[in-house]
Coordinates of C-alpha atoms in Angstrom, one line a residue:
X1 CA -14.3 -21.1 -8.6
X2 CA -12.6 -17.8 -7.2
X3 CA -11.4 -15.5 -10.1
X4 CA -9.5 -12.7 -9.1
X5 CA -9.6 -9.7 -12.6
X6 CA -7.1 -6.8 -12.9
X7 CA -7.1 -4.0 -15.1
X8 CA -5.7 -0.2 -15.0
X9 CA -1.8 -0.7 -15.7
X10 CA -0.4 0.7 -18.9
X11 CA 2.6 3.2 -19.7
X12 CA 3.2 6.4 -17.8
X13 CA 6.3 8.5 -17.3
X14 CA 8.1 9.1 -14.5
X15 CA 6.2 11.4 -11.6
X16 CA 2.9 10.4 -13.5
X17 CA -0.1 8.4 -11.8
X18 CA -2.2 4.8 -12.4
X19 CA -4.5 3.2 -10.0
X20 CA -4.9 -0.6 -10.6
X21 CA -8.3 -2.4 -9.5
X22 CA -9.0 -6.4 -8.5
X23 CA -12.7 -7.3 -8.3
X24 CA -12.5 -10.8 -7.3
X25 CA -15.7 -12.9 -8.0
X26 CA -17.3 -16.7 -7.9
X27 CA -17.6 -18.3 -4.5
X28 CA -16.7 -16.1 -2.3
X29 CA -17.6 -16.7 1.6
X30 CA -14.9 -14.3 3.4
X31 CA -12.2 -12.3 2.2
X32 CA -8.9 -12.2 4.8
X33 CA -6.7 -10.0 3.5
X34 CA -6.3 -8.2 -0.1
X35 CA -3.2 -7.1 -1.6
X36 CA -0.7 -6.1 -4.9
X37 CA 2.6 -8.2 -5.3
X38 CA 4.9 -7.2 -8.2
X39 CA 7.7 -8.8 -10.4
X40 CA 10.6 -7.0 -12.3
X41 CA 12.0 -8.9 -14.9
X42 CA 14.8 -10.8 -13.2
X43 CA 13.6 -10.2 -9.7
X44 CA 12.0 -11.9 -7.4
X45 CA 8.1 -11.5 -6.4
X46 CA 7.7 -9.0 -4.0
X47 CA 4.9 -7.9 -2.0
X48 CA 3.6 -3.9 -2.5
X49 CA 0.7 -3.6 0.0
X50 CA -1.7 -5.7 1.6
X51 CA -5.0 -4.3 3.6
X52 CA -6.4 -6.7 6.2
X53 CA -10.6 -7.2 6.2
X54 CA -10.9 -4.6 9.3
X55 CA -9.1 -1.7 7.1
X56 CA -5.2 -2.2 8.5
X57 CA -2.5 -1.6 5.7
X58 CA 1.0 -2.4 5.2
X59 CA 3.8 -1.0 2.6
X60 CA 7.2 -2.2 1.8
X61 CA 9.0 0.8 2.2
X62 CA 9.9 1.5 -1.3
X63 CA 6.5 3.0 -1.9
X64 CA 5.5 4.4 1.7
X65 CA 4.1 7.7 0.7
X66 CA 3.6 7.3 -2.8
X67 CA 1.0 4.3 -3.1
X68 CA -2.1 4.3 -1.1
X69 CA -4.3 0.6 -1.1
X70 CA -8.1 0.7 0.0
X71 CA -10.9 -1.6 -0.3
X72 CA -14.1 -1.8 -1.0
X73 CA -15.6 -4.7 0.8
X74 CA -19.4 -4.5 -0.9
X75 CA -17.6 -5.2 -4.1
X76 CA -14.9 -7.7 -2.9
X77 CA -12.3 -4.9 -4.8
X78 CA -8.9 -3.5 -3.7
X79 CA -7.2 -1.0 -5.4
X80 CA -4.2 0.4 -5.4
X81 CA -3.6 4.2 -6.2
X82 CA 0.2 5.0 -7.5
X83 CA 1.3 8.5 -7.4
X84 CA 5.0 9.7 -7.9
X85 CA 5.7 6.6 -10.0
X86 CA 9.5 6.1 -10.4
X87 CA 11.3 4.1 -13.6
X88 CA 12.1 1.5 -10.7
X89 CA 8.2 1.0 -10.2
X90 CA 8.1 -0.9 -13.4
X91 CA 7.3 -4.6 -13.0
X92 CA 3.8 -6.7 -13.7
X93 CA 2.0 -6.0 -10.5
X94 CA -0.1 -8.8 -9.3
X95 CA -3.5 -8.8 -7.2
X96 CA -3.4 -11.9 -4.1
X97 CA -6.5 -12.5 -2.1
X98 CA -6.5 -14.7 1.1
X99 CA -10.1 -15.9 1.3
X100 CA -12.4 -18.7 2.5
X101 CA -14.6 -19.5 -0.3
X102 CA -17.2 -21.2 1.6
X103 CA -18.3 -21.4 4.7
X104 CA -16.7 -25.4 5.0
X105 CA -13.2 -24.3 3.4
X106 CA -10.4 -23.0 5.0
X107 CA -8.9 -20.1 3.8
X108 CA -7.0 -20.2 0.4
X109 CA -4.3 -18.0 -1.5
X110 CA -5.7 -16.8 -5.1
X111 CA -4.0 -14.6 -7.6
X112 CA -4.8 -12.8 -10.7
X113 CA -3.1 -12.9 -13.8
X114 CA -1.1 -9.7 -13.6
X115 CA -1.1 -6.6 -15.4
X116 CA 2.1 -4.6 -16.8
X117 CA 3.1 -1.2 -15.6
X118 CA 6.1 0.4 -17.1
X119 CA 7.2 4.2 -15.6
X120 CA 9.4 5.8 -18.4
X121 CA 12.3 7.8 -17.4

């Protein structure tokens, strides 16, 4: 069983900083690609940043030069360090892992349970 644990959200106000963590644990063979999704209330999911296992990143452009992902592979962690934070930034930000968890498994989508951010104006 893959479990995938967030913390580090919380209340800031705008211009203000968080940096959100995902350890993922259980049976873990491989890890693909690690990333942060997030959902404003009435919106649809949407993906933040994603870091591939050989280091390559991607941003929606929304945050391009604000939020910086990285990875620590030893610990099977990603974080994702938010600078700048704007009002708009406000939604429950959710960790995704692709991964294989064994060896005889292909690879599988897991997510965490999400944690809230909200950037006060």
């Amino acid at each position: 069983q893959v479990q995938l644990v967030e913390s580090g959200g919380g209340l800031v106000q705008a211009g203000g900083s968080l940096r959100l963590s995902c350890a993922a644990s259980g049976s873990i063979f491989s890890i693909n690609v690690m990333g942060w999704y997030r959902q404003a209330p009435g919106k649809q999911r949407e993906l933040v940043a994603h870091i591939i296992s050989g280091g390559t990143t991607n941003y929606t452009d929304s945050v391009k030069g604000r939020f910086t992902i990285s990875r620590d592979n030893a610990k099977n962690t990603v974080y994702l360090q938010m600078n700048s934070l704007k009002p708009e930034d406000t939604a429950v930000y959710y960790c995704n892992a692709i991964l294989r968890p064994s060896r005889w498994e292909y690879l599988n989508d897991y997510w965490g349970q999400g944690t809230q951010v909200t950037v006060s104006s």
